[in-house]
Coordinates of N, CA and C in Angstrom, one line a residue:
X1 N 21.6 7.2 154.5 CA 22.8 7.5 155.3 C 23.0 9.0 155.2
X2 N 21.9 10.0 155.3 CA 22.2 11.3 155.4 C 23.1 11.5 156.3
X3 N 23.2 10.5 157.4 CA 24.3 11.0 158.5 C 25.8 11.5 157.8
X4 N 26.1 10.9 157.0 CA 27.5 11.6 155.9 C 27.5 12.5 155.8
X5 N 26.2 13.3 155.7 CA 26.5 14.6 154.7 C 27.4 15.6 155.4
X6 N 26.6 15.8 156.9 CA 28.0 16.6 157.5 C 29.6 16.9 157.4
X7 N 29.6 14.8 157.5 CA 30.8 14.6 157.2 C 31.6 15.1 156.2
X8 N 31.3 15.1 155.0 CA 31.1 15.6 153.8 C 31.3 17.1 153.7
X9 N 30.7 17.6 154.3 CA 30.1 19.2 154.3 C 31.5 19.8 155.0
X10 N 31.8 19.1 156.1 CA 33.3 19.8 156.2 C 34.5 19.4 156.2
X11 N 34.3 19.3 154.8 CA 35.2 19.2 154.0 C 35.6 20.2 153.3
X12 N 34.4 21.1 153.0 CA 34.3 22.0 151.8 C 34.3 23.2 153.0
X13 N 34.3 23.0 154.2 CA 34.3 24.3 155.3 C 35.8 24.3 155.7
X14 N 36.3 22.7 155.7 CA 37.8 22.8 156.1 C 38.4 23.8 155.1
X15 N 38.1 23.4 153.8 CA 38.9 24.0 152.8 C 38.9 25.9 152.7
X16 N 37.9 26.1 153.3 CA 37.3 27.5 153.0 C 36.4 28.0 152.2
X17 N 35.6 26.6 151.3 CA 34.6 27.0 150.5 C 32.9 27.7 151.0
X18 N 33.0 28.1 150.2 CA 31.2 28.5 150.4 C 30.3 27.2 150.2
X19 N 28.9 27.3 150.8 CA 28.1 26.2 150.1 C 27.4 27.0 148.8
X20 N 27.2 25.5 148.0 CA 27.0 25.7 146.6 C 26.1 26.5 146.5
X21 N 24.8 26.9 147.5 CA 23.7 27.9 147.3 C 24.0 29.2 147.6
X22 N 25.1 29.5 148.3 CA 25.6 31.1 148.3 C 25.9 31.1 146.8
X23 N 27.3 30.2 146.3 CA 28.1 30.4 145.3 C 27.1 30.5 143.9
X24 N 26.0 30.1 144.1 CA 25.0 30.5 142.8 C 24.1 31.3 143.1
X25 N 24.4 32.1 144.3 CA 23.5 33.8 144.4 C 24.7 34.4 143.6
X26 N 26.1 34.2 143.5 CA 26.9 35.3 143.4 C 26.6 36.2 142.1
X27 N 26.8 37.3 141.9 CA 27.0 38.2 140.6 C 27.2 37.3 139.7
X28 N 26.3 36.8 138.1 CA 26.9 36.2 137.1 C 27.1 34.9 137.4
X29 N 26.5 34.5 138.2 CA 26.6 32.8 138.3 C 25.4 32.1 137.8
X30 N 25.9 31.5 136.5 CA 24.6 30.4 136.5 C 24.4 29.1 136.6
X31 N 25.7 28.5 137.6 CA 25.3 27.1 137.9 C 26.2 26.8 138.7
X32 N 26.4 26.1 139.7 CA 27.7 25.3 140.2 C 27.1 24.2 140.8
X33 N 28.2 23.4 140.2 CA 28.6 21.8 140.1 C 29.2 21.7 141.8
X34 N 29.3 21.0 142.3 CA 30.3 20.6 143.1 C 30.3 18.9 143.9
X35 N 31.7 18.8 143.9 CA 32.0 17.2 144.1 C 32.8 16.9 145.3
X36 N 32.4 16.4 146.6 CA 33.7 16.7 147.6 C 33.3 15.1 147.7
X37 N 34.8 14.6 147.9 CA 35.4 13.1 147.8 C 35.7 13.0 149.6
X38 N 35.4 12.2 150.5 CA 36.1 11.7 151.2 C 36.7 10.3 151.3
X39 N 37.7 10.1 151.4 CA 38.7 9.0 151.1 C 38.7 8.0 152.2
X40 N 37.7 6.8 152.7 CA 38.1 6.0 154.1 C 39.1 5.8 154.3
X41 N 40.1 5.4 154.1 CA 41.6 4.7 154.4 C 42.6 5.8 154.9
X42 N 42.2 7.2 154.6 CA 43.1 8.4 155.1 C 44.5 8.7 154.6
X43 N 44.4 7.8 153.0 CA 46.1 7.6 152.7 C 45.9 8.6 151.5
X44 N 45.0 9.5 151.1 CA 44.6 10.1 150.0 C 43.9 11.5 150.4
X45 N 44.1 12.5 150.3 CA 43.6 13.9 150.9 C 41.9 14.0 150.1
X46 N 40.8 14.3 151.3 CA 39.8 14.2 150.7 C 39.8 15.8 149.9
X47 N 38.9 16.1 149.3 CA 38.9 16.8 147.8 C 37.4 17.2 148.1
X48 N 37.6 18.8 147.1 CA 36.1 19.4 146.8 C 36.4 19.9 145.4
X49 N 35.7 19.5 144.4 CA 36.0 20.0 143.4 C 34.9 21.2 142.9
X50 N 35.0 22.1 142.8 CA 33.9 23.6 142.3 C 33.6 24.1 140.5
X51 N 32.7 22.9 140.0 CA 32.3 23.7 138.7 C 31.6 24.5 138.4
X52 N 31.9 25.9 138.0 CA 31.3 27.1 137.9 C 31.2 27.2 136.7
X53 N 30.0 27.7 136.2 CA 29.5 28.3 134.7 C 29.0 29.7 135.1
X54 N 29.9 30.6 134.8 CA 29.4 32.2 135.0 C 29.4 32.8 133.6
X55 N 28.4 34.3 133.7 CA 28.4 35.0 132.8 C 29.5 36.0 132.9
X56 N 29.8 36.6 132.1 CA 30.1 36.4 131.1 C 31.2 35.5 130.7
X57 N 32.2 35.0 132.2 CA 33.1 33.9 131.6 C 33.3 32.9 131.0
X58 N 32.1 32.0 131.5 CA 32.5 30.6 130.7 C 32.5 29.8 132.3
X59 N 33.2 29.1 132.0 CA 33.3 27.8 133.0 C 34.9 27.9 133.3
X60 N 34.9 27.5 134.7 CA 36.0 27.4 135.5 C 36.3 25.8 136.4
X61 N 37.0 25.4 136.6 CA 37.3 24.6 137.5 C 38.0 24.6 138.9
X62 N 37.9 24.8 140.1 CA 38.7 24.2 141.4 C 38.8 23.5 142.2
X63 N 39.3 22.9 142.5 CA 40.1 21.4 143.1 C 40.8 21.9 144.1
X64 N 40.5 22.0 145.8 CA 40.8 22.3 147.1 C 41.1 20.7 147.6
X65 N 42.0 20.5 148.1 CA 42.6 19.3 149.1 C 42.8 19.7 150.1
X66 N 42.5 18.8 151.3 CA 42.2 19.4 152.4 C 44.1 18.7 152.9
X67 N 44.1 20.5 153.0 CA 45.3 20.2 154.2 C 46.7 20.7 153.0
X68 N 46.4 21.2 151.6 CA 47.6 20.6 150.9 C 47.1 22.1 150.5
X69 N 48.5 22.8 149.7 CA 48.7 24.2 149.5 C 48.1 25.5 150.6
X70 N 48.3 24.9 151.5 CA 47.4 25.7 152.6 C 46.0 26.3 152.4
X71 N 45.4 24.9 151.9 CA 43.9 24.9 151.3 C 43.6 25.3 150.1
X72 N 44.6 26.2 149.5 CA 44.0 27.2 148.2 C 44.3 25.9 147.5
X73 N 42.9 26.3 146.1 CA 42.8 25.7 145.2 C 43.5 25.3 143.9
X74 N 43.4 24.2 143.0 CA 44.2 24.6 142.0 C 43.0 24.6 140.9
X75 N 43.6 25.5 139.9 CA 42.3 26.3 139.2 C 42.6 25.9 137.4
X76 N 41.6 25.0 137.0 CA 41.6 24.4 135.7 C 40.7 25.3 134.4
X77 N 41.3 26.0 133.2 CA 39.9 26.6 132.6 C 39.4 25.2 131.8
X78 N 38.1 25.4 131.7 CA 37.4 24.6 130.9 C 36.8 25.1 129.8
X79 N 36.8 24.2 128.4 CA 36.1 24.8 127.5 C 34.7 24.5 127.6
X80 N 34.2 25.8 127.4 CA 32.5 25.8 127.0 C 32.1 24.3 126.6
X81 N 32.6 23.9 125.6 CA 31.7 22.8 124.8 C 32.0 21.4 126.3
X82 N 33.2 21.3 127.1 CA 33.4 20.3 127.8 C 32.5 20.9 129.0
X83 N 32.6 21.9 129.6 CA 31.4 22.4 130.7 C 30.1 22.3 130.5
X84 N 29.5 22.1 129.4 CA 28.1 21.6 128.8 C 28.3 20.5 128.6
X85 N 29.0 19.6 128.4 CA 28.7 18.3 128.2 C 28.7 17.4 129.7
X86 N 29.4 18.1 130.3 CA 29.2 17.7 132.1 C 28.1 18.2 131.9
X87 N 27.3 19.0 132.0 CA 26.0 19.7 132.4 C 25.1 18.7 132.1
X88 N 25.1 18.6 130.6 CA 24.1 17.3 129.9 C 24.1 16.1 130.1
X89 N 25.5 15.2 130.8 CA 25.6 14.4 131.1 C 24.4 13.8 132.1
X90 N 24.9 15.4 134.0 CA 24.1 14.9 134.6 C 22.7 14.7 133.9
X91 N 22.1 15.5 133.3 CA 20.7 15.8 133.5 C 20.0 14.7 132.8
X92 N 21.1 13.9 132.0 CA 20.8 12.5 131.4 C 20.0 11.6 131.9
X93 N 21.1 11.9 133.4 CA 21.1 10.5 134.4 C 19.5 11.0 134.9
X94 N 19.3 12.6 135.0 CA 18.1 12.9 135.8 C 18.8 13.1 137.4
X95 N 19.7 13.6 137.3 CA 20.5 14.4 138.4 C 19.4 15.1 139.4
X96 N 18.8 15.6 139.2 CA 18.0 16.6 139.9 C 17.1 15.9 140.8
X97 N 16.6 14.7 139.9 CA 15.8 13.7 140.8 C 15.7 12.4 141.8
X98 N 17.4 12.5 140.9 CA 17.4 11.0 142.1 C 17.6 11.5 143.4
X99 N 17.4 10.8 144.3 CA 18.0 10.4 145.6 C 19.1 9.6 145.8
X100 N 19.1 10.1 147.2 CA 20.7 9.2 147.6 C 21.2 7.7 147.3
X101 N 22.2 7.4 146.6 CA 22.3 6.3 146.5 C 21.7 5.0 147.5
X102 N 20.7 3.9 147.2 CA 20.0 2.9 147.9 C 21.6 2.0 149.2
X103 N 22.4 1.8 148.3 CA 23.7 1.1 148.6 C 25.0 1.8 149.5
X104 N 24.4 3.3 149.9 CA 25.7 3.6 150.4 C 26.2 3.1 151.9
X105 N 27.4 2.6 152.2 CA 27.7 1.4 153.0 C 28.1 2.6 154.7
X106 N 28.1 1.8 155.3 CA 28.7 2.9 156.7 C 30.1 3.2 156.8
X107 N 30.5 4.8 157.0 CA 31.4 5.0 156.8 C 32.3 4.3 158.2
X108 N 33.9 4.4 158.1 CA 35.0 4.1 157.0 C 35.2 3.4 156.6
X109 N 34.3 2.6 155.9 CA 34.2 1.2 155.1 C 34.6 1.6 153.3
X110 N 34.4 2.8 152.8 CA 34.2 3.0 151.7 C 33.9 4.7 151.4
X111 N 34.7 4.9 150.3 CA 35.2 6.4 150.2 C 33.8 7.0 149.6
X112 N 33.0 8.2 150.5 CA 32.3 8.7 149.8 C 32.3 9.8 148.9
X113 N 31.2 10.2 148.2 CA 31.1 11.1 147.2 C 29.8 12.0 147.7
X114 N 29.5 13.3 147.8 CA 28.7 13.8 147.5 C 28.5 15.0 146.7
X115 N 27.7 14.7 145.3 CA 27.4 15.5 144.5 C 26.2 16.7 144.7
X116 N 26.7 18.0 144.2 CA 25.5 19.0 144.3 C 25.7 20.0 143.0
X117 N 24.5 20.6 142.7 CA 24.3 21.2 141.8 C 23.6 22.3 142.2
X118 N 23.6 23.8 141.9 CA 22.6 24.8 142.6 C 22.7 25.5 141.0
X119 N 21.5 26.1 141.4 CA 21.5 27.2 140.3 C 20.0 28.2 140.4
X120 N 20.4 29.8 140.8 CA 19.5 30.5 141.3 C 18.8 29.8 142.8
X121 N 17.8 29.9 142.9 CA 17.6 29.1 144.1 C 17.6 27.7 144.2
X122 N 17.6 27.1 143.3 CA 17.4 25.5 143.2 C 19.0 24.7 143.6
X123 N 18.6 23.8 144.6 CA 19.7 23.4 144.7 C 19.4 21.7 145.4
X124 N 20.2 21.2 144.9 CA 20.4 19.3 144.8 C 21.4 18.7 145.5
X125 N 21.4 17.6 145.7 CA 22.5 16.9 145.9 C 22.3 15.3 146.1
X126 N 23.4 14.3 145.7 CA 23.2 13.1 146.0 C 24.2 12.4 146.1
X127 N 24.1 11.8 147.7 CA 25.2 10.8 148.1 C 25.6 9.4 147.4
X128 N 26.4 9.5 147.6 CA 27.2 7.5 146.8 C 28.5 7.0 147.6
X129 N 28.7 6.0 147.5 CA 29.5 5.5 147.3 C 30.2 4.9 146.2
X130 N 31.3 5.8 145.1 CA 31.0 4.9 143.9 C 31.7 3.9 143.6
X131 N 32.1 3.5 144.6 CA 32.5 1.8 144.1 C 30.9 1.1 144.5
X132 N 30.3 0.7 145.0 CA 29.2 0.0 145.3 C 28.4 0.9 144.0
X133 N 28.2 2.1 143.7 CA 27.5 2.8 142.4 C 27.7 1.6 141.4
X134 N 29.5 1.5 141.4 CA 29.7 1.2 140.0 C 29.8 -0.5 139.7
X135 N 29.9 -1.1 141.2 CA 29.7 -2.8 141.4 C 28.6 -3.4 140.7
X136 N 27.6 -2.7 141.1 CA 25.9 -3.1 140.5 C 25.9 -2.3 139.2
X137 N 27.0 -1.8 138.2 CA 26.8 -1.4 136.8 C 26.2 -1.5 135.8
X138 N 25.3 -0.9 135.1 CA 24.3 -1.3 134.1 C 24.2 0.1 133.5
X139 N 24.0 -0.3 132.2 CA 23.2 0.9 131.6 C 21.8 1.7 132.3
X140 N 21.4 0.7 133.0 CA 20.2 1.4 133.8 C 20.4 2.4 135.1
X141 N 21.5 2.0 135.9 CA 21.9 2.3 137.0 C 21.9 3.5 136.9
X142 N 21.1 4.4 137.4 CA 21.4 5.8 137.3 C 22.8 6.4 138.4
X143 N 23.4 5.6 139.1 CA 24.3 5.8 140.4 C 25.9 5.6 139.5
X144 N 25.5 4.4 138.8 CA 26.6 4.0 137.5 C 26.9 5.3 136.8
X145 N 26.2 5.4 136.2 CA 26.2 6.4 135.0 C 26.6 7.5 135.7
X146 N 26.2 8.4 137.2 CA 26.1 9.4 137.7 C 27.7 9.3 137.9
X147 N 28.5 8.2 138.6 CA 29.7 7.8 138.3 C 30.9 8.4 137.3
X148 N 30.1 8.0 136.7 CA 30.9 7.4 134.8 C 31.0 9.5 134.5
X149 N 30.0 9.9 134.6 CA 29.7 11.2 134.1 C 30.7 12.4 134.9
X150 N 31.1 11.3 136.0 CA 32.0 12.8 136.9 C 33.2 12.2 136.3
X151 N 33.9 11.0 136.5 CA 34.9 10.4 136.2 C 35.5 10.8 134.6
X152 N 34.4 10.7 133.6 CA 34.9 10.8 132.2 C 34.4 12.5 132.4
X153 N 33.6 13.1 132.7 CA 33.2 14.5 132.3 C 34.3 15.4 133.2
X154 N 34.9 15.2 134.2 CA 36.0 15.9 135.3 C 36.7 15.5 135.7
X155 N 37.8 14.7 135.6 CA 38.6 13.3 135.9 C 39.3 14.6 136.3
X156 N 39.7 16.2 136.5 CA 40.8 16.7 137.5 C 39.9 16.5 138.9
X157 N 38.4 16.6 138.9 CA 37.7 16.4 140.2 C 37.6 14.8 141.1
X158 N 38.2 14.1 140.3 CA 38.4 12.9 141.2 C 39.9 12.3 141.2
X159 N 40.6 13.3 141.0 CA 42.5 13.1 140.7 C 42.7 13.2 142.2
X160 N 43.5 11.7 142.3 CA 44.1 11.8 143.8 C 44.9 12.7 144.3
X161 N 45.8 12.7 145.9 CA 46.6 13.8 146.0 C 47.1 12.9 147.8
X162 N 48.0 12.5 147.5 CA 48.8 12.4 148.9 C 49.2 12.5 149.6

């Protein structure tokens, strides 16, 4: 279902973001996370959430809602030890490798997710749906776990908004 990604994609253009491969050329950037939520039902503002690990900072969080504070973000600090444990999470699951979720259903049937990660030139990403991710749940499920890892590692990046 690559056809989503667009979908997806402007989201993070409505908001005024960059894509994650500029944002990890920047000065002192060594990685960015990012999470944009589209919501099917339209009763919930879809979301881009932006996790940055820069030098010399540290790690930052922002959370852009489309349409709400006239797009600007709201900006979370994160501690080092919790911004590396997101980091290690994904790479658990093997983030880098998987592909798009097998199960993601046709949109507006079910609220998607698309995850990306860049860092220097390298850059990723992988579609879901995570209710169907998390239906078929198993310790094996790398879609589950990829789930579980945004939800418990950044629960401000999947916090609703009306």
């Amino acid at each position: 279902m690559r056809s989503h990604v667009p979908l997806l994609r402007g989201i993070a253009d409505a908001v005024g973001l960059p894509s994650v491969r500029e944002e990890a050329k920047r000065p002192g950037a060594a990685a960015v996370y990012r999470v944009t939520i589209r919501y099917h039902d339209g009763q919930v503002r879809d979301s881009v959430a932006a996790l940055r690990r820069v030098h010399p900072g540290g790690w930052s969080l922002e959370v852009a809602y489309r349409g709400a504070f006239e797009n600007r973000p709201i900006r979370y600090p994160i501690p080092p030890e919790r911004g590396e444990a997101f980091a290690a999470a994904l790479a658990a699951v093997g983030f880098d490798r998987l592909n798009d979720a097998p199960d993601v259903p046709p949109y507006p049937t079910a609220d998607l997710w698309l995850i990306e990660r860049a860092s220097g030139a390298f850059q990723h990403e992988v579609l879901l749906a995570p209710e169907s991710a998390t239906f078929a749940s198993s310790a094996v499920n790398p879609y589950a776990r990829l789930v579980n890892a945004v939800r418990n590692g950044l629960p401000e990046a999947v916090k609703r908004m009306t």
